[in-house]
Each structure stands twice: as C-alpha cells, then as structure tokens.
Coordinates of C-alpha atoms in Angstrom, one line a residue:
M115 CA 15.9 -20.0 -14.8
A116 CA 17.2 -18.7 -11.5
R117 CA 20.1 -16.9 -13.2
L118 CA 17.7 -15.4 -15.8
A119 CA 15.3 -14.3 -13.2
A120 CA 18.1 -12.8 -11.1
A121 CA 19.5 -10.9 -14.1
S122 CA 16.0 -9.6 -15.0
L123 CA 15.3 -8.6 -11.4
V124 CA 18.6 -6.8 -10.9
G125 CA 18.3 -5.0 -14.3
T126 CA 14.7 -3.7 -13.7
A127 CA 15.7 -2.8 -10.1
I128 CA 18.5 -0.6 -11.4
E129 CA 16.4 1.1 -14.1
F130 CA 13.5 1.7 -11.7
F131 CA 16.0 3.0 -9.2
D132 CA 16.9 5.6 -11.8
F133 CA 13.3 6.4 -12.5
F134 CA 12.1 6.5 -8.9
V135 CA 14.9 8.6 -7.5
Y136 CA 13.8 11.4 -9.8
G137 CA 10.2 11.0 -8.5
T138 CA 11.4 11.2 -4.9
A139 CA 13.6 14.2 -5.7
A140 CA 10.6 15.9 -7.5
A141 CA 8.5 15.4 -4.4
L142 CA 11.1 16.7 -1.9
V143 CA 13.5 19.2 -3.5
L144 CA 13.3 19.9 -7.3
G145 CA 10.5 22.4 -7.0
P146 CA 12.3 25.1 -5.0
L147 CA 15.7 24.4 -6.7
F148 CA 14.6 24.5 -10.3
F149 CA 11.4 26.5 -10.1
P150 CA 12.2 29.1 -7.4
T151 CA 10.0 31.8 -8.9
F152 CA 6.9 29.7 -8.5
S153 CA 4.8 29.4 -5.4
P154 CA 5.4 26.2 -3.4
L155 CA 2.3 24.6 -4.9
A156 CA 3.1 25.7 -8.5
G157 CA 6.7 24.6 -8.0
T158 CA 5.6 21.1 -6.9
L159 CA 3.2 20.9 -9.9
A160 CA 6.1 22.0 -12.2
A161 CA 8.4 19.4 -10.7
F162 CA 5.8 16.7 -11.2
G163 CA 5.4 18.0 -14.8
T164 CA 9.0 17.1 -15.5
F165 CA 8.3 13.8 -13.7
A166 CA 5.4 13.2 -16.0
V167 CA 7.6 13.6 -19.1
G168 CA 9.3 10.4 -18.4
F169 CA 6.0 8.5 -18.6
V170 CA 5.1 10.3 -21.9
A171 CA 8.4 9.1 -23.3
R172 CA 7.9 5.5 -22.2
P173 CA 5.5 4.4 -25.0
L174 CA 7.9 5.9 -27.6
G175 CA 10.7 4.0 -26.0
S176 CA 8.7 0.8 -26.0
A177 CA 7.9 1.3 -29.7
I178 CA 11.6 1.9 -30.5
F179 CA 13.0 -0.9 -28.4
G180 CA 10.0 -3.2 -29.2
H181 CA 11.0 -3.0 -32.8
I182 CA 14.5 -4.0 -31.9
G183 CA 13.2 -6.8 -29.7
D184 CA 10.9 -8.2 -32.3
R185 CA 13.3 -7.8 -35.2
Y186 CA 16.7 -8.5 -33.6
G187 CA 16.1 -10.2 -30.3
R188 CA 15.1 -9.6 -26.7
R189 CA 18.7 -9.6 -25.5
P190 CA 19.9 -6.4 -27.2
V191 CA 17.0 -4.5 -25.7
M192 CA 18.2 -5.3 -22.2
F193 CA 21.7 -3.8 -22.9
A194 CA 20.7 -0.7 -24.8
S195 CA 17.9 0.4 -22.5
L196 CA 20.1 0.0 -19.4
V197 CA 22.9 2.2 -20.9
L198 CA 20.5 4.9 -22.0
T199 CA 18.7 5.2 -18.7
G200 CA 21.9 5.0 -16.6
C201 CA 23.6 7.8 -18.6
A202 CA 20.6 10.1 -18.4
T203 CA 20.2 9.6 -14.7
V204 CA 23.9 10.4 -14.0
A205 CA 23.5 13.5 -16.1
V206 CA 20.5 14.6 -14.0
G207 CA 22.7 14.7 -10.9
C208 CA 25.1 17.0 -12.7
V209 CA 22.6 19.6 -13.9
P210 CA 23.1 23.0 -12.2
T211 CA 20.1 24.6 -10.5
Y212 CA 18.0 27.6 -11.7
A213 CA 20.2 29.9 -9.6
T214 CA 23.2 29.1 -11.9
L215 CA 21.6 28.4 -15.4
G216 CA 18.2 30.1 -15.2
I217 CA 15.5 28.7 -17.4
T218 CA 18.1 26.4 -19.1
A219 CA 18.2 24.3 -15.9
P220 CA 14.6 23.0 -15.9
L221 CA 14.8 22.5 -19.7
L222 CA 17.8 20.2 -19.2
L223 CA 15.9 18.3 -16.6
L224 CA 13.0 17.9 -19.1
V225 CA 15.3 16.5 -21.8
L226 CA 17.1 14.1 -19.4
R227 CA 13.8 12.9 -17.9
F228 CA 12.6 12.2 -21.5
L229 CA 15.7 10.1 -22.1
Q230 CA 15.1 8.2 -18.9
G231 CA 11.6 7.4 -20.0
L232 CA 12.8 6.2 -23.4
G233 CA 15.2 3.7 -21.8
L234 CA 12.7 2.5 -19.2
G235 CA 10.1 2.0 -22.0
G236 CA 12.4 -0.6 -23.5
E237 CA 13.5 -2.2 -20.3
W238 CA 10.3 -3.8 -19.2
G239 CA 9.6 -5.6 -22.4
G240 CA 13.1 -7.0 -22.8
A241 CA 13.4 -8.1 -19.2
V242 CA 10.0 -9.7 -18.9
L243 CA 10.1 -11.5 -22.3
L244 CA 13.6 -12.9 -21.6
T245 CA 12.3 -14.5 -18.5
A246 CA 8.7 -15.4 -19.6
E247 CA 9.8 -17.0 -22.9
H248 CA 12.4 -19.2 -21.1
A249 CA 10.0 -20.2 -18.3
P250 CA 8.2 -23.5 -18.0
E251 CA 4.6 -23.1 -19.0
R252 CA 3.1 -24.1 -15.7
R253 CA 5.4 -21.8 -13.7
R254 CA 5.4 -18.8 -16.1
A255 CA 3.7 -16.4 -13.8
L256 CA 6.1 -17.2 -11.0
W257 CA 9.3 -16.8 -13.0
A258 CA 8.0 -13.8 -14.9
S259 CA 7.1 -12.1 -11.6
F260 CA 10.8 -11.6 -10.7
P261 CA 11.2 -8.6 -13.0
Q262 CA 8.2 -7.2 -11.3
I263 CA 10.0 -7.4 -8.0
G264 CA 12.6 -5.1 -9.5
P265 CA 10.5 -1.9 -9.2
P266 CA 9.9 -2.3 -5.4
V267 CA 13.6 -3.1 -5.0
G268 CA 14.6 -0.1 -7.1
F269 CA 12.2 2.1 -5.1
L270 CA 13.6 0.9 -1.8
L271 CA 17.2 1.5 -3.0
A272 CA 16.3 5.0 -4.3
N273 CA 14.4 6.0 -1.2
G274 CA 16.8 4.3 1.2
V275 CA 19.6 6.4 -0.2
M276 CA 17.4 9.5 0.0
L277 CA 16.4 8.6 3.6
A278 CA 20.0 8.1 4.7
L279 CA 21.1 11.4 3.1
S280 CA 18.1 13.2 4.5
A281 CA 18.8 11.9 8.0
G282 CA 22.5 12.4 7.9
L283 CA 22.7 15.8 6.4
T284 CA 21.3 19.2 7.3
D285 CA 18.5 20.5 5.2
A286 CA 20.9 23.0 3.6
Q287 CA 23.4 20.3 2.7
F288 CA 20.7 18.0 1.3
R289 CA 19.3 20.8 -0.9
E290 CA 22.8 21.9 -2.0
W291 CA 24.3 18.5 -3.0
G292 CA 22.9 15.6 -1.1
W293 CA 20.0 15.0 -3.4
R294 CA 22.4 14.5 -6.3
V295 CA 24.2 11.5 -4.8
P296 CA 21.6 8.8 -5.8
F297 CA 21.8 10.1 -9.4
W298 CA 25.6 9.7 -9.5
A299 CA 25.3 6.2 -7.9
A300 CA 23.2 5.2 -10.9
G301 CA 26.3 4.9 -13.1
L302 CA 27.9 2.3 -10.9
L303 CA 24.6 0.3 -10.7
A304 CA 24.2 0.4 -14.5
A305 CA 27.8 -0.9 -15.0
G306 CA 27.0 -3.8 -12.6
G307 CA 23.8 -4.6 -14.4
L308 CA 25.5 -4.7 -17.8
L309 CA 28.1 -7.1 -16.4
L310 CA 25.4 -9.4 -15.0
R311 CA 23.5 -9.4 -18.2
S312 CA 26.5 -10.1 -20.5
S313 CA 26.1 -13.9 -20.4
L314 CA 22.4 -14.2 -21.0
A315 CA 21.1 -16.2 -24.0
E316 CA 18.4 -15.3 -26.5
T317 CA 15.0 -16.7 -25.9
P318 CA 14.0 -20.0 -27.6
Q319 CA 10.8 -18.5 -29.0
F320 CA 12.7 -15.7 -30.8
E321 CA 15.2 -18.2 -32.2
E322 CA 12.4 -20.3 -33.5
L323 CA 10.9 -17.2 -35.2
S324 CA 14.2 -16.4 -36.7
A325 CA 14.8 -19.9 -38.0
A326 CA 11.4 -20.0 -39.6
G327 CA 11.7 -16.6 -41.1
R328 CA 8.6 -15.3 -39.3
R329 CA 10.0 -12.2 -37.7
A330 CA 7.8 -9.1 -38.1
T331 CA 9.3 -6.6 -40.5
A332 CA 7.3 -3.6 -39.0
P333 CA 6.2 -4.7 -35.6
L334 CA 4.6 -1.4 -34.6
A335 CA 2.6 -1.1 -37.8
E336 CA 1.4 -4.7 -37.4
V337 CA 0.4 -4.0 -33.8
A338 CA -1.4 -0.8 -34.8
R339 CA -3.3 -2.6 -37.6
D340 CA -4.2 -5.9 -36.0
H341 CA -4.0 -5.4 -32.2
W342 CA -4.9 -1.8 -31.6
R343 CA -8.0 -2.7 -29.5
L344 CA -5.9 -5.1 -27.3
V345 CA -3.3 -2.3 -26.8
L346 CA -6.0 0.1 -25.7
L347 CA -7.7 -2.4 -23.4
T348 CA -4.4 -3.4 -21.7
A349 CA -3.4 0.3 -21.3
G350 CA -6.8 1.1 -19.6
A351 CA -6.6 -2.1 -17.5
L352 CA -3.2 -1.3 -16.1
A353 CA -3.8 2.4 -15.5
V354 CA -5.1 1.8 -12.0
G355 CA -1.9 0.0 -11.0
Y356 CA 0.3 3.0 -12.0
A357 CA -2.2 5.5 -10.4
V358 CA -2.2 3.7 -7.1
F359 CA 1.6 3.1 -6.9
Y360 CA 2.5 6.7 -7.8
T361 CA -0.1 8.1 -5.5
V362 CA 1.6 6.3 -2.6
S363 CA 5.2 6.7 -3.7
T364 CA 5.2 10.2 -5.1
W365 CA 2.1 12.3 -4.4
A366 CA 1.8 11.2 -0.8
L367 CA 5.4 12.2 -0.1
A368 CA 4.7 15.7 -1.3
Y369 CA 1.4 16.0 0.4
G370 CA 2.6 14.6 3.8
T371 CA 5.7 16.9 3.9
E372 CA 4.2 20.1 2.5
R373 CA 0.5 20.0 3.6
L374 CA 0.6 17.9 6.8
G375 CA 4.0 19.1 8.0
I376 CA 5.3 15.5 8.5
D377 CA 9.0 15.0 8.6
R378 CA 10.2 13.7 5.3
T379 CA 12.1 10.8 7.0
V380 CA 8.8 9.6 8.6
M381 CA 7.1 9.8 5.2
L382 CA 9.8 7.9 3.5
V383 CA 9.8 5.1 6.1
C384 CA 6.0 4.7 5.9
V385 CA 6.1 4.4 2.1
M386 CA 9.2 2.2 2.0
G387 CA 7.7 -0.2 4.5
A388 CA 4.6 -0.6 2.4
V389 CA 6.6 -1.0 -0.8
A390 CA 8.8 -3.7 0.8
I391 CA 5.7 -5.7 1.8
S392 CA 4.4 -5.6 -1.8
G393 CA 7.7 -6.8 -3.1
V394 CA 7.9 -9.7 -0.7
V395 CA 4.4 -11.0 -1.5
T396 CA 4.8 -10.7 -5.3
P397 CA 6.0 -14.3 -6.0
F398 CA 3.4 -15.7 -3.7
V399 CA 0.6 -13.9 -5.6
A400 CA 2.2 -15.1 -8.9
V401 CA 1.9 -18.7 -7.8
L402 CA -1.9 -18.1 -7.4
G403 CA -1.8 -16.8 -11.0
D404 CA -0.3 -20.1 -12.2
R405 CA -3.0 -22.0 -10.4
H406 CA -6.1 -20.0 -10.8
G407 CA -5.5 -17.7 -13.8
R408 CA -4.3 -14.2 -14.4
R409 CA -7.6 -12.5 -15.1
P410 CA -9.3 -13.3 -11.7
L411 CA -6.4 -11.8 -9.8
C412 CA -6.5 -8.7 -11.9
L413 CA -10.2 -8.2 -11.4
L414 CA -9.7 -8.7 -7.7
G415 CA -6.9 -6.2 -7.5
C416 CA -9.0 -3.6 -9.3
A417 CA -12.0 -4.2 -7.1
A418 CA -9.8 -3.9 -4.0
S419 CA -8.3 -0.7 -5.2
A420 CA -11.8 0.8 -5.8
V421 CA -12.8 -0.1 -2.2
W422 CA -9.6 1.0 -0.5
M423 CA -9.0 4.5 -1.9
F424 CA -11.2 6.4 0.5
P425 CA -9.9 4.6 3.6
M426 CA -6.3 5.2 2.4
V427 CA -6.8 8.9 2.1
A428 CA -8.5 9.0 5.5
L429 CA -5.6 7.2 7.1
L430 CA -3.1 9.4 5.4
H431 CA -4.9 12.5 6.6
T432 CA -4.5 11.4 10.3
A433 CA -0.7 12.1 9.9
R434 CA -0.1 9.2 12.3
P435 CA 2.8 7.0 11.0
V436 CA 1.2 3.6 11.8
L437 CA -2.1 4.5 10.3
M438 CA -0.5 6.0 7.2
F439 CA 1.6 2.8 6.8
L440 CA -1.6 0.7 7.1
G441 CA -3.3 2.8 4.4
F442 CA -0.3 2.6 2.0
T443 CA 0.1 -1.2 2.6
G444 CA -3.5 -1.9 1.7
A445 CA -3.3 0.1 -1.5
L446 CA 0.0 -1.6 -2.6
L447 CA -1.3 -5.1 -1.8
A448 CA -4.3 -4.3 -4.1
F449 CA -1.8 -3.0 -6.7
I450 CA 0.4 -6.1 -6.6
T451 CA -2.5 -8.5 -6.8
M452 CA -2.7 -7.3 -10.4
F453 CA 0.9 -6.5 -11.3
A454 CA 2.4 -9.8 -9.9
V455 CA 0.8 -11.7 -12.8
I456 CA 1.0 -9.0 -15.5
A457 CA 4.5 -10.0 -16.7
A458 CA 3.0 -13.4 -17.7
Y459 CA -0.4 -12.1 -18.7
L460 CA 0.5 -9.4 -21.2
P461 CA 3.0 -11.5 -23.3
E462 CA 0.5 -14.3 -23.5
L463 CA -2.1 -11.9 -25.0
Y464 CA 0.1 -11.1 -28.0
E465 CA 1.4 -13.4 -30.6
P466 CA 5.2 -14.0 -30.4
R467 CA 6.2 -12.1 -33.6
V468 CA 4.9 -8.8 -32.2
R469 CA 5.0 -9.6 -28.5
C470 CA 7.9 -7.3 -27.5
T471 CA 6.2 -4.3 -29.1
G472 CA 2.6 -5.0 -28.3
A473 CA 3.1 -5.9 -24.6
A474 CA 5.5 -3.0 -23.9
V475 CA 3.5 -0.4 -25.7
G476 CA 0.3 -1.4 -23.8
Y477 CA 2.2 -1.5 -20.5
N478 CA 3.9 1.9 -20.9
L479 CA 0.8 3.6 -22.4
A480 CA -0.8 2.7 -19.1
G481 CA 2.0 4.6 -17.4
V482 CA 0.9 7.8 -19.2
L483 CA -2.7 7.3 -18.2
G484 CA -2.0 6.3 -14.6
G485 CA 1.5 7.3 -13.7
A486 CA 2.1 10.6 -15.4
L487 CA -1.2 12.3 -14.7
T488 CA -1.9 11.1 -11.2
P489 CA 0.6 13.2 -9.1
I490 CA -0.4 16.3 -11.1
V491 CA -4.2 15.6 -10.8
A492 CA -3.8 14.6 -7.1
T493 CA -1.9 17.7 -6.2
A494 CA -4.3 20.0 -8.1
V495 CA -7.4 18.5 -6.4
S496 CA -6.0 18.4 -2.8
T497 CA -5.5 22.2 -2.4
G498 CA -8.6 22.9 -0.2
P499 CA -9.1 22.4 3.5
G500 CA -9.8 19.0 5.0
A501 CA -8.9 15.6 3.7
P502 CA -8.2 15.3 0.0
W503 CA -11.3 13.3 -0.9
G504 CA -11.0 14.4 -4.5
V505 CA -7.9 12.2 -4.8
A506 CA -9.8 9.2 -3.5
A507 CA -12.6 9.9 -5.9
Y508 CA -10.3 10.2 -8.8
L509 CA -8.5 6.9 -8.0
T510 CA -11.8 5.1 -7.5
V511 CA -13.0 6.1 -10.9
V512 CA -9.7 5.0 -12.5
A513 CA -10.0 1.6 -10.7
L514 CA -13.5 1.1 -12.0
V515 CA -12.4 2.0 -15.6
S516 CA -9.6 -0.5 -15.3
L517 CA -12.0 -3.1 -13.9
G518 CA -14.1 -2.8 -17.0
C519 CA -11.1 -3.1 -19.3
F520 CA -9.9 -6.3 -17.5
A521 CA -13.4 -7.7 -17.8
L522 CA -13.1 -7.4 -21.6
L523 CA -9.8 -9.2 -21.8
P524 CA -9.6 -13.0 -22.2
E525 CA -8.0 -15.5 -19.7
T526 CA -4.7 -17.0 -20.9
L527 CA -4.5 -20.0 -18.6
P528 CA -3.5 -22.8 -19.3
A529 CA -0.3 -21.2 -20.4
G530 CA 0.4 -24.0 -22.9
R531 CA -1.9 -22.2 -25.3
E532 CA 0.0 -19.0 -25.4
E533 CA 1.5 -19.6 -28.8
A534 CA -1.9 -19.3 -30.6
P535 CA -2.7 -15.7 -31.6
R536 CA -5.6 -14.4 -29.5
K537 CA -8.4 -12.2 -30.6
V538 CA -10.0 -9.9 -28.0
P539 CA -13.8 -10.6 -27.9
V540 CA -15.9 -8.0 -29.7

C-alpha cells in the first residue's frame, strides 16, 4: 500500500504541477505576452479564459479515460494520462508569443491547454481507484487521501519554481524566458513518474470484474442512464472545493499583484504557505473520515467555507502578508476538510463496473462549475473600488449550493458495504 500510495501521489503531483504552472503563469505573465492588444484587465480575463479551457476539457478526458479504466483496467489510464499531460505542458513552454506569431500564439495556447485538461481528466480517476481499490476497507479514506496530497505538492513545485525564477531574474528576463522553464521541466517529471508507475499491479476489484465477465461495455452510457442524478449531485457538491482553491491559488495572485500592488514573490509565499498546510493535514483529516464517515466532514467543510469567505476577502484586502496568509489558510483548511475524504467517498458511491467513469466525470464536471468559472467571475466582479465583496458573496453562494448537494448524498461508511450499488435518495 505504501508503494501504491507513493506512486499515486507522485503521479498526481506531476500532473497537477503541469496544470497549476499554467494557472500561475496566467495570473502573472500570459496576459501581456499573448494578449498585448487588450487592456490589463481584459488581458487577465483572456488569460484566465485559456486557463478555463483546461477545466472544460477535463470531463471529456474523464469520459475517454474512464471508458479505458472500466473496460481495460485502471493501470493503463495512469500511463496514458501522464504522457498526454506532460507532452502538452512541455509544448506550452515552446509556444512563441503574440509578438512573433500574432493571433496564432493564443490559439496554440488554447489547444495545448485543452490537451492538458484531457490528460488531467483521466489522471484523478486512475490514481484514486488504483489506491482505493487496493486499500483495506477500514483505512480506505487514509490510503486514498495520498493522491489528494498530490495537488498541493504539485502546486508547491510549480509555484516554488516560479518563485525562484521570479526572485532570481529581472522582470524582463522572467517575461522573456523565465516563465517557460517550469513548462520545460514537466518533461523530466513525467518521465520519472512513468518509471515509478511501471511496476504497479492492476486492482483486485477490476480483475474480479474481468474474471466474472461483468465489465461494462459502454460505461459512459450506463452512467448517463442509471447514475445521472448522482453525477450531477457530486459535481454540485464538489464545486465549492474547486471554487475556493482556485480563488486562493489563481485569482488572489492576480488581484494581489495587479490591484493591490503587492510584489508577486510575497503573494506566492503567502499562497504557498497556506497550500503546504492543507497538504500536511490531509491524511489526518482522512483518518477522521475513516472513523466518523465521509459525509459529515464534507458538510462541515462546506459550512466552514460559507462562513469564512467574507473574512478571507477582508484579510486579503489588507495587503498585509501575515493577514493574507491567515485568510488563505482558513479557506484551504475548509477546502481540505471535504477533499481529504473525496477520494474514498466518490468511488464508494458508484458500483465497480462504472466506477472509473462515474467518479471521474462527477469530479471533473465540478471543476468546470467551480474551477473554470471562478477566476473569470472573481476578476469580473472585483473591478470597483474597495474590497471585492462580490467575490465573497459569489463563493458563499457556491458553498451553500454544495452544502445542499452533499445533504442529498448518502453516507458510505462502513466501507465494507461499498460493493453494493447505491441509489441516491429521491
């Protein structure tokens, strides 16, 4: 289990490194480099638009790779998704700017970001199921939480490299070539991840399905026919987690540097510190999920998010590093209270024959609702003078909607009953 958990953690860290480094670049430099004819605000919105495309592609990626995972095994998904995301990320680092290619440059960014999203849409389902379906029933939330540590690790890697480059280079050097370095490094990371995953075995549950001849022939069609309400509820429930995380990790970077005039190094350090804390506490929260259930923690995380959004925005608007760090940390602790147990909760909600497709589609559809729209909406509603209270109001509404969706989902503890198909209460 330790080897499986490590391989899943490293793989998700690498793929989310690829995904997050684009978000950081979008917040810091892509606007003026690829949309120079726009105003600063419009350029940031356009950069976040290309950022959002990756989220739009993720449900499609989860459908494609979910089909592979439910038909041919969880293991192939982990290889194919890593190769696709790694290649697309390296290519982003090679795209010439608008000054060289004109309108072709942002169009290429759009295509490559879409391919990144396809790959990441498959990664989560493969990595989580490979760990969750091997894990002992009474420790499933704990072991399945390790892939969930991957996103914070990937974020810290991406922003750590950006921070080092930002601090060590002049602004001109950073804009000219420095921002490309993390994208090029993605190729080496992907190669290491493939090597680590090469010895992993297929999950026992998929092997049992294969031996019994019970593999789904058309997983997506089966999910759409029999589990559509569950998919919509899980997408709505998880939307707040994406919204909170990308408000802190992407929109706040742009707002702090552009509107408040804070040095980008200071902003990166504040956000990275909060993300690091959320990653450290993840397995401890997961242990609570194994003891007390998945659903109570999800409800608590939603409620905490709703309560904390206005204080977080107030603390951000002070432009004081310590207070901003406190605001970000509170928001991400609420976020991880939900997402530490999601890797066990979502697979347990779906029957094994369509689990890879159903769980991944629900998870990544939430990314469209919460992750793709949030930086764009937050930027659009924070243009006036004073603190951006519209951002806090928007996030509070999303948290309350997610709270309602979680309230309609069943508990899945004890985990020993996860093999029985579950119906969402009408």
